[in-house]
Short mmCIF file of C-alpha atoms in Angstrom, two decimals:
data_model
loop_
_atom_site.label_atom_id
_atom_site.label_comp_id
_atom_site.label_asym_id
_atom_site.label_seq_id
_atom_site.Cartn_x
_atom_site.Cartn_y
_atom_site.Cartn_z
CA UNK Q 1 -38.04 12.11 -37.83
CA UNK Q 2 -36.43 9.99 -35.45
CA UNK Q 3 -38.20 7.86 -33.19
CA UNK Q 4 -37.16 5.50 -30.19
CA UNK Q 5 -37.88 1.94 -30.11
CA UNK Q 6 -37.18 -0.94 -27.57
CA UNK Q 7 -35.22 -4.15 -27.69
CA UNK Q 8 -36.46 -6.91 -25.72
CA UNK Q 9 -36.47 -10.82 -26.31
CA UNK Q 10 -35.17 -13.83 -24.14
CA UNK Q 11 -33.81 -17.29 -24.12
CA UNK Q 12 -34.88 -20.00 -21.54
CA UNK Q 13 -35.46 -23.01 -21.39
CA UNK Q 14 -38.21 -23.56 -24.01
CA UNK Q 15 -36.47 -21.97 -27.03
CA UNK Q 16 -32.62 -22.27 -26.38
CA UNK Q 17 -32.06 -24.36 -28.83
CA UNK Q 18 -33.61 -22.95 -31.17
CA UNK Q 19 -31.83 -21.14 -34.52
CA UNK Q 20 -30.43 -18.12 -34.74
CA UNK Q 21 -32.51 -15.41 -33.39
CA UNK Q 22 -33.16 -11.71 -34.67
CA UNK Q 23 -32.43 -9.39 -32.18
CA UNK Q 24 -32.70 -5.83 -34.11
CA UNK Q 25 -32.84 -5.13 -37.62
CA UNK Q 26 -34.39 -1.62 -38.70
CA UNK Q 27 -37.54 -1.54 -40.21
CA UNK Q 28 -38.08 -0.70 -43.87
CA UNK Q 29 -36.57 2.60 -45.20
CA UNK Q 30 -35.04 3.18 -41.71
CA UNK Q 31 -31.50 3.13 -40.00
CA UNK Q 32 -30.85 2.95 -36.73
CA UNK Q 33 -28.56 3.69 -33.81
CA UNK Q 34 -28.39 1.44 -30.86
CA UNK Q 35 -27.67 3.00 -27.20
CA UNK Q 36 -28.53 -0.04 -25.36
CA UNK Q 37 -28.12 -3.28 -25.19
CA UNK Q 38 -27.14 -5.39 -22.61
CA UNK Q 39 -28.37 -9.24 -21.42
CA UNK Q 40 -29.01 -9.86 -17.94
CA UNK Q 41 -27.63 -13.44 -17.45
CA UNK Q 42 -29.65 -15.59 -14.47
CA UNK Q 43 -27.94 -18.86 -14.51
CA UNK Q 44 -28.81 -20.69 -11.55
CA UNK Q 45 -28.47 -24.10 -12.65
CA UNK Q 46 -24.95 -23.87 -12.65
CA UNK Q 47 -22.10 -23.16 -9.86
CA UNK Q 48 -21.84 -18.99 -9.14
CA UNK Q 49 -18.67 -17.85 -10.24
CA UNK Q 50 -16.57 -14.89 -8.46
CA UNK Q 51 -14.84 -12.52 -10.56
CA UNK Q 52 -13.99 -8.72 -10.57
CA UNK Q 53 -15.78 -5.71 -11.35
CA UNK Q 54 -15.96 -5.08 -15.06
CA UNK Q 55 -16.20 -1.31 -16.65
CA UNK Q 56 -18.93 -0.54 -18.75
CA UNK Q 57 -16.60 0.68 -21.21
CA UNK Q 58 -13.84 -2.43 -21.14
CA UNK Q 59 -12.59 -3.63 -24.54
CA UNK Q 60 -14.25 -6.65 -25.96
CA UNK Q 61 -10.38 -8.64 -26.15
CA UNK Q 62 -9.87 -7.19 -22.48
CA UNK Q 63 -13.32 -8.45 -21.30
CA UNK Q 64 -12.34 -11.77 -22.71
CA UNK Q 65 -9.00 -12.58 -21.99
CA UNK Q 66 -10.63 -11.36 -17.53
CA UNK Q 67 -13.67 -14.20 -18.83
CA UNK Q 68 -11.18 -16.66 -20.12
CA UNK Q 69 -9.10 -16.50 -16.40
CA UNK Q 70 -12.64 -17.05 -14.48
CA UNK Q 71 -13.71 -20.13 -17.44
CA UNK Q 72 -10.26 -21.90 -16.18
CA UNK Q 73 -12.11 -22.86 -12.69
CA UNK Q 74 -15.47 -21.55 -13.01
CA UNK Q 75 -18.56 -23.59 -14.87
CA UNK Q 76 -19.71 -21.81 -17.54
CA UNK Q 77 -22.15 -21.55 -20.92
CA UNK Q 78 -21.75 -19.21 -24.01
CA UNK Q 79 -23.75 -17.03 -26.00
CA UNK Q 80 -22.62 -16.26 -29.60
CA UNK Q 81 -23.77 -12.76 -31.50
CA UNK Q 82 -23.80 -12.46 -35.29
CA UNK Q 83 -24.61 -10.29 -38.49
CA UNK Q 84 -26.74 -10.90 -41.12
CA UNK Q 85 -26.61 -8.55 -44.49
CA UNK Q 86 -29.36 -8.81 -46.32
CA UNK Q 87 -30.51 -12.45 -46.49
CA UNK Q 88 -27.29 -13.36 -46.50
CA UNK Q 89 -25.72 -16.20 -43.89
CA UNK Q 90 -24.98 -15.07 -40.72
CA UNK Q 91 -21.46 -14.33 -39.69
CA UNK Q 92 -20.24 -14.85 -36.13
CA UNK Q 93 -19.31 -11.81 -34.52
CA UNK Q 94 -18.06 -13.24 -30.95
CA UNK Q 95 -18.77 -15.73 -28.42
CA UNK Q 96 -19.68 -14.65 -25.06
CA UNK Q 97 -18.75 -16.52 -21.95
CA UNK Q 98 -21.65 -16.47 -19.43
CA UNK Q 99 -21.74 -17.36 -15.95
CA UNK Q 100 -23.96 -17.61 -12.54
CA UNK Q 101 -23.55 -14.62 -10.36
CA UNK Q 102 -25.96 -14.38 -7.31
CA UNK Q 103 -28.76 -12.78 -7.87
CA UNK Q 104 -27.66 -12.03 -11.32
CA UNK Q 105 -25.56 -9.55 -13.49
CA UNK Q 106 -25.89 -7.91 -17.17
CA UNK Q 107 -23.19 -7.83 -20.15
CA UNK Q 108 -23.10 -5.09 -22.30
CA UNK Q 109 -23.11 -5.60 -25.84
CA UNK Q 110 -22.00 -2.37 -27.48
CA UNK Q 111 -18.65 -3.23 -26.26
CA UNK Q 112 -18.48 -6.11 -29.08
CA UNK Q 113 -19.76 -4.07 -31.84
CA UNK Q 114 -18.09 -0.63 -31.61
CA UNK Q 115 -15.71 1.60 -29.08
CA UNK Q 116 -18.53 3.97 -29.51
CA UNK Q 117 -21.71 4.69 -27.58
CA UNK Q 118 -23.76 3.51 -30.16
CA UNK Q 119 -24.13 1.07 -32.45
CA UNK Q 120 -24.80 2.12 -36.24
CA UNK Q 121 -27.20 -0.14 -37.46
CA UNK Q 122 -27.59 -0.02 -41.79
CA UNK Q 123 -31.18 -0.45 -43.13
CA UNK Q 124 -30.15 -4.13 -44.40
CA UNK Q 125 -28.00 -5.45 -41.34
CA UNK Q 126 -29.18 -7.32 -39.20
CA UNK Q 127 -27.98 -8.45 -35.54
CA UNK Q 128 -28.55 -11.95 -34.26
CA UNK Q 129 -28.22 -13.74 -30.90
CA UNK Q 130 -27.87 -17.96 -29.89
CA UNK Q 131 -26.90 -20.01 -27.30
CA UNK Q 132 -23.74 -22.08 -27.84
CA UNK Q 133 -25.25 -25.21 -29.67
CA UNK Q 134 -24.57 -28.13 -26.94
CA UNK Q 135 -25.79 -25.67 -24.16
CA UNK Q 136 -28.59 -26.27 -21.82
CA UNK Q 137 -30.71 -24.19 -19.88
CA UNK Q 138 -33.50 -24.65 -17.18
CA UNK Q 139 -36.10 -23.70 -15.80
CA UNK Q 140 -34.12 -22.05 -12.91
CA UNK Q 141 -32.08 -20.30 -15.98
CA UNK Q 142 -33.16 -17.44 -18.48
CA UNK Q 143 -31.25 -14.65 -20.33
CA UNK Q 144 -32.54 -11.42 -21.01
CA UNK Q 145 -31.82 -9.50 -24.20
CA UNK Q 146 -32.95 -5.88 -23.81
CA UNK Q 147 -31.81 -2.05 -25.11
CA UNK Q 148 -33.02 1.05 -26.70
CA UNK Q 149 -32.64 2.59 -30.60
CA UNK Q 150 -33.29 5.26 -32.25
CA UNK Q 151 -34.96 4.56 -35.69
CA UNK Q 152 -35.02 7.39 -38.77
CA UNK Q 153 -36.23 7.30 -42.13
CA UNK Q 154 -33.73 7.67 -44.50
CA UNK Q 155 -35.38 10.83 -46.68
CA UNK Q 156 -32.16 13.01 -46.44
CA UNK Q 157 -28.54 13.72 -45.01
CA UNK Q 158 -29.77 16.15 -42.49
CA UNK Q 159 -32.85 13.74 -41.09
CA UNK Q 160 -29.61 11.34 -40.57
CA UNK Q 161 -27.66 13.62 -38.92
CA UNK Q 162 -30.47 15.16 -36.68
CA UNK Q 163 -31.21 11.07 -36.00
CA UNK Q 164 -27.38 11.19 -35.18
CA UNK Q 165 -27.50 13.75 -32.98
CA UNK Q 166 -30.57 12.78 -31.23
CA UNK Q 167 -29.05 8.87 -30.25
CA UNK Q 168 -25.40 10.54 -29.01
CA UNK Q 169 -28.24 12.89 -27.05
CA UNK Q 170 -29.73 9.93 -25.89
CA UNK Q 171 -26.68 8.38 -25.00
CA UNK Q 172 -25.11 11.15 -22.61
CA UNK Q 173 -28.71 11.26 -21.01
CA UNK Q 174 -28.30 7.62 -20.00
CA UNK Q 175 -25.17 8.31 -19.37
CA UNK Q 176 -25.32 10.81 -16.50
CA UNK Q 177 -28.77 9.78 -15.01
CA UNK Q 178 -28.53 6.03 -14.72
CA UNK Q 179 -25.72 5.59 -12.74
CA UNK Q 180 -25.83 3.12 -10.05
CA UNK Q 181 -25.57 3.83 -6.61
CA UNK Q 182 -22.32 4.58 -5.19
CA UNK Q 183 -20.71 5.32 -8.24
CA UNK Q 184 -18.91 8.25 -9.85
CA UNK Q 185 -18.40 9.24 -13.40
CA UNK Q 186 -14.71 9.09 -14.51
CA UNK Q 187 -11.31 7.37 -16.33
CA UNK Q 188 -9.94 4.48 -14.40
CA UNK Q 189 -7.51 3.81 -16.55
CA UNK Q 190 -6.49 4.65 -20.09
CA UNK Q 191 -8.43 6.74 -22.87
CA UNK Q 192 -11.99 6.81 -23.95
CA UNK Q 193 -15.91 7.12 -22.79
CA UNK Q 194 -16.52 8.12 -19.59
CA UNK Q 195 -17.33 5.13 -17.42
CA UNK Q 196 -19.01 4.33 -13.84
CA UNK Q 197 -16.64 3.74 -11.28
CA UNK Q 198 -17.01 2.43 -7.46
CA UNK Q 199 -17.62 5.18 -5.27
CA UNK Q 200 -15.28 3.17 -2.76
CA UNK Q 201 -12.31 3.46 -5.33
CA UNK Q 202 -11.39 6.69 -3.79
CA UNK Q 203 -10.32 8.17 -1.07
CA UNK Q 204 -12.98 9.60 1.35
CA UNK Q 205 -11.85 12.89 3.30
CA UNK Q 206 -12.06 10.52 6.51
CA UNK Q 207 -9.77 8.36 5.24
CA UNK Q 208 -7.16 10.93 4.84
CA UNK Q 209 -7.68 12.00 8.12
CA UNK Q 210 -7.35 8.12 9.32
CA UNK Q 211 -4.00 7.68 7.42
CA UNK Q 212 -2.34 11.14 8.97
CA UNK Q 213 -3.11 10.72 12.32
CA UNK Q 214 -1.88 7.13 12.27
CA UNK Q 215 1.29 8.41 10.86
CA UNK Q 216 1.74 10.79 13.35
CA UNK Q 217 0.80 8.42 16.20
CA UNK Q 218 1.34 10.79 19.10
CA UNK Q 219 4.17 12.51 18.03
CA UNK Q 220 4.63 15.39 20.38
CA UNK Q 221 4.21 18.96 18.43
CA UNK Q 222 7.82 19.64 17.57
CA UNK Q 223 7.90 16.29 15.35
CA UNK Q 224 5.17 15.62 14.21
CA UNK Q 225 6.00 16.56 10.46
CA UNK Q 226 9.11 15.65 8.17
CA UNK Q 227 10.21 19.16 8.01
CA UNK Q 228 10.35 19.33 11.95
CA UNK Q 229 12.05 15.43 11.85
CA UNK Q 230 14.55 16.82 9.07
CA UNK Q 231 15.26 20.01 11.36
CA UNK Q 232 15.81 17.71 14.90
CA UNK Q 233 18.22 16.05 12.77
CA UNK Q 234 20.47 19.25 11.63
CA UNK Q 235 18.69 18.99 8.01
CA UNK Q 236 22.06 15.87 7.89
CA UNK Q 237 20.96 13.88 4.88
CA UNK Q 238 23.91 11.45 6.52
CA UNK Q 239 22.79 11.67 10.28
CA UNK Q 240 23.35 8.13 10.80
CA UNK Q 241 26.79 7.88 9.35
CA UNK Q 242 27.29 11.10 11.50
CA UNK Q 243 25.76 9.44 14.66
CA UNK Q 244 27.44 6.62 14.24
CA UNK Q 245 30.83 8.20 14.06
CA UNK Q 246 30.24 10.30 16.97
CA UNK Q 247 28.87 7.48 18.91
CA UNK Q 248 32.68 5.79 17.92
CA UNK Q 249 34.75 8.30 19.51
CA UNK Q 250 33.06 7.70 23.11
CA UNK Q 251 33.88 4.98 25.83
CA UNK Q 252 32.81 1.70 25.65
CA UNK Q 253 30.52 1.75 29.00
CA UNK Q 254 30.75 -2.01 29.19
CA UNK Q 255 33.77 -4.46 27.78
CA UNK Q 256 37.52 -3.48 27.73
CA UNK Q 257 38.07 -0.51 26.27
CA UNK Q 258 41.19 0.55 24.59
CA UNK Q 259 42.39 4.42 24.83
CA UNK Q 260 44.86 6.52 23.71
CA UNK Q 261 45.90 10.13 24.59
CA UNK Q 262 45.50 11.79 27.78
CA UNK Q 263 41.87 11.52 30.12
CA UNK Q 264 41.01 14.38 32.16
CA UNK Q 265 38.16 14.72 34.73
CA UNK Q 266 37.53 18.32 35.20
CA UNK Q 267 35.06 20.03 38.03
CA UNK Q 268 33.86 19.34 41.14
CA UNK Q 269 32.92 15.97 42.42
CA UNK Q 270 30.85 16.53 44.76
CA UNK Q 271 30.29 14.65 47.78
CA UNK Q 272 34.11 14.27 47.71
CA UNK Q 273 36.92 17.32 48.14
CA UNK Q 274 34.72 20.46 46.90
CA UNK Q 275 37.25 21.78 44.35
CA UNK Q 276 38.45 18.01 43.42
CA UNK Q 277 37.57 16.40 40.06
CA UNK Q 278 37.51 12.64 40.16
CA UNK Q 279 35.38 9.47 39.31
CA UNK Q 280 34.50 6.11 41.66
CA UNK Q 281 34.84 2.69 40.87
CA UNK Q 282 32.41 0.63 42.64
CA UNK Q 283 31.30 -2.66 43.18
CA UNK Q 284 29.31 -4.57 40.73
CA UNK Q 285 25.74 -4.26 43.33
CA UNK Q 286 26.60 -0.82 44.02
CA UNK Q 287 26.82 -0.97 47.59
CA UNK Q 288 30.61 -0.71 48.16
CA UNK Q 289 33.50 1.32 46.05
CA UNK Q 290 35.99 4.40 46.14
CA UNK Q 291 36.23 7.51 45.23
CA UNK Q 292 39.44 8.86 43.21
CA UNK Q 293 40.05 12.22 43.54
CA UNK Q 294 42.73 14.62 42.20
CA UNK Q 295 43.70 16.91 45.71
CA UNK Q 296 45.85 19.71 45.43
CA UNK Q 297 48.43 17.76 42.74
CA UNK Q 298 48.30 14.79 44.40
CA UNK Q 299 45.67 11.65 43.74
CA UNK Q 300 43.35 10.49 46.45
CA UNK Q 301 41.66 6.99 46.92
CA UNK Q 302 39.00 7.24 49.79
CA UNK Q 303 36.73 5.08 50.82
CA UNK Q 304 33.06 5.53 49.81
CA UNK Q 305 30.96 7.35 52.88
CA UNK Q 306 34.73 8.29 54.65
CA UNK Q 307 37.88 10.37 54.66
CA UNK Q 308 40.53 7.98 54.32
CA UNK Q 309 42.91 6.64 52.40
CA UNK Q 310 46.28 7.32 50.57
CA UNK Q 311 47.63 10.24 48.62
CA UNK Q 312 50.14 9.87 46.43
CA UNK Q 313 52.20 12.67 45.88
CA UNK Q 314 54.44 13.84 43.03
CA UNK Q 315 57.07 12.56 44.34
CA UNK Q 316 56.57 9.61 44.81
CA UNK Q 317 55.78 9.42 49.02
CA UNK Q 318 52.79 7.99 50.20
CA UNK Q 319 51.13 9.66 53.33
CA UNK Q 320 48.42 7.93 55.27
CA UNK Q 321 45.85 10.30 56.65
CA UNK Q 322 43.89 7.82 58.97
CA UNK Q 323 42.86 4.55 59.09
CA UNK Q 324 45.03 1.18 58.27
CA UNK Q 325 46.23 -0.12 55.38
CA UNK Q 326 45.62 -3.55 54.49
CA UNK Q 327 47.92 -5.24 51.80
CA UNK Q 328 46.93 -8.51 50.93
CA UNK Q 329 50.27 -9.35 49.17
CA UNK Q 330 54.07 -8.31 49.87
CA UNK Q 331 55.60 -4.93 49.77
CA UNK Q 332 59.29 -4.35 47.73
CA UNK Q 333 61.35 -2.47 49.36
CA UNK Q 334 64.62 -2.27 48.02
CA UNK Q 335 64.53 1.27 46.70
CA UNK Q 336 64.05 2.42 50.24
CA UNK Q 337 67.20 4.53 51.41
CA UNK Q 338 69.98 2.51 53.23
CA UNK Q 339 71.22 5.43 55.83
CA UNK Q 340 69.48 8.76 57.06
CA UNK Q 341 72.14 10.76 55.07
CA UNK Q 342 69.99 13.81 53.11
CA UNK Q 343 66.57 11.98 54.93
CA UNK Q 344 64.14 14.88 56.87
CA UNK Q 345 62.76 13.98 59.84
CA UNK Q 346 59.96 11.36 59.76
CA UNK Q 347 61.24 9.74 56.71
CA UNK Q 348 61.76 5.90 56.50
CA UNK Q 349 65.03 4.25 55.89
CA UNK Q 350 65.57 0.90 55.58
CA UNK Q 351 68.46 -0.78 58.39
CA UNK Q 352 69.19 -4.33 56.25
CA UNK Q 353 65.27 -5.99 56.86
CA UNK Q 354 64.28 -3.79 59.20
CA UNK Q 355 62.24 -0.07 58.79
CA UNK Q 356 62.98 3.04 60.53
CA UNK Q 357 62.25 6.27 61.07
CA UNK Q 358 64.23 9.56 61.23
#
């Protein structure tokens, strides 16, 4: 028949340095299987040390090489476990690294015995406890060594098994009722037991909700998802070598700009002739410019706001509608005709230096 049995036993500072300490050994006739056992270090008399959260469930050379990182900066005392077969010498099973954590924090022990649950636990083995000879503790310090086994008489293979059965039973009912607040059951990494894990490790729905909407950020409706960004774009996987190439085959706004082939300004300006294409230059405040316009085959400077200026026609005339012309450098003239022979009337001639007029 298997029957459960508590661990409990301390060191402080009356008995730490005393010898190695029993803490389990099955009675007579009995074996047992350990489900707990864990200290609950209170070391105030030393400097609190920060480190991070440690799984029920991590391995023993894991858990050490995470205490030996903390030891390199952090004060520090340590615990050694043993076994004892028989009345045998004890043999060291590990040391422990111990430190102050505000209020206080507890080390499981399994860990260092077994990957299990449990710890198997023969009718002559023993399992001993000490602090770290050279170690001191106070009266603000104390170290708590507590757990839970089942115990069964060895009479058969089935009582054993039924015992077995009973601790694993045990187990999984600690397991899934003790849990700490805030904390889930799960895998955070790797294979084996399922372990307690920080209910702030995941995601909340709110969260999610948090994380889209700040992606989004006030996109209007039409792109507010990749799809609809992909789509805007033409579904181009190469939309900026696209734009960019496009944006290369346009005028420079600003700068000189080079151009080859043939410009053409086609539609109405309007404001200007109503069937006349054209463009204005204008000054660099805007206030003052002209318009050039393309009139009936010939091109048309006017002033901005009026109706004059010069046409000049195919062939090469120039007719002044209204207004003056001001030329603020010379005028060449020696192309003009010499004599009124083939001239119509109202043409001009030059007479040596002087202009005339058929």
């Amino acid at each position: 028949m298997a029957v459960a049995q508590s661990i409990l036993s301390q060191i402080n500072s009356s008995n730490y340095s005393a010898p190695i300490a029993t803490v389990y050994k099955p009675q007579s006739e009995h074996s047992g299987f350990i489900t707990t056992l864990r200290l609950t270090i209170n070391l105030n008399s030393i400097n609190a040390a920060v480190f991070p959260y440690i799984p029920d469930d991590t391995p023993a050379d894991v858990l050490q090489e995470i205490l030996n990182e903390v030891a390199e900066n952090t004060e520090f005392k340590e615990i050694i476990i043993y076994f004892k077969k028989g009345d045998g010498a004890w043999i060291e099973r590990a040391p422990i690294r111990i430190f102050n954590k505000d209020p206080y924090y507890d080390v499981n022990l399994i860990r260092f015995f077994s990957d299990a649950n449990t710890i198997d636990v023969a009718e002559d083995l023993s399992i001993g406890i000490q602090l770290k000879v050279g170690n001191v503790l106070t009266a603000a310090d104390n170290i708590l060594i507590w757990g839970t086994v089942v115990e069964e008489k060895k009479n058969n293979g089935n009582e054993e098994l039924e015992a077995r059965i009973a601790a694993l039973e045990l187990a999984l009912f600690g397991r899934l009722t003790d849990l700490s607040p805030n904390t889930l059951l799960g895998r955070n990494s790797g294979t084996g037991v399922v372990e307690q894990i920080a209910q702030a490790t995941f995601a909340q729905p709110s969260d999610i909700v948090t994380a889209t909407n700040a992606l989004i950020a006030g996109a209007p409706p039409n792109l507010n998802t990749l799809d609809k960004l992909a789509a805007a774009m033409g579904d181009d996987a190469t939309f900026a070598i696209t734009l960019a190439a496009a944006l290369g085959n346009k005028v420079n706004i600003s700068g000189d700009q080079v151009i080859s082939g043939i410009i053409k300004f086609i539609g109405t300006y309007v404001g200007l002739q109503s069937v006349a294409p054209g463009f204005w230059l204008d000054e660099t405040d805007g206030t003052r410019g002209a318009y050039i316009v393309c009139n009936g085959g010939s091109l048309s400077v006017q002033s901005r706001g009026t109706n004059f200026g010069a046409f000049v026609a195919n062939l090469g005339s120039v007719n002044l509608t209204s207004g003056a012309v001001t030329l603020n450098g010379g005028i060449n003239l020696t192309s003009l005709p010499t004599s009124t022979t083939g001239l119509a009337a109202g043409s001009i001639w030059r007479d040596g230096t002087t202009l005339r007029i058929v």
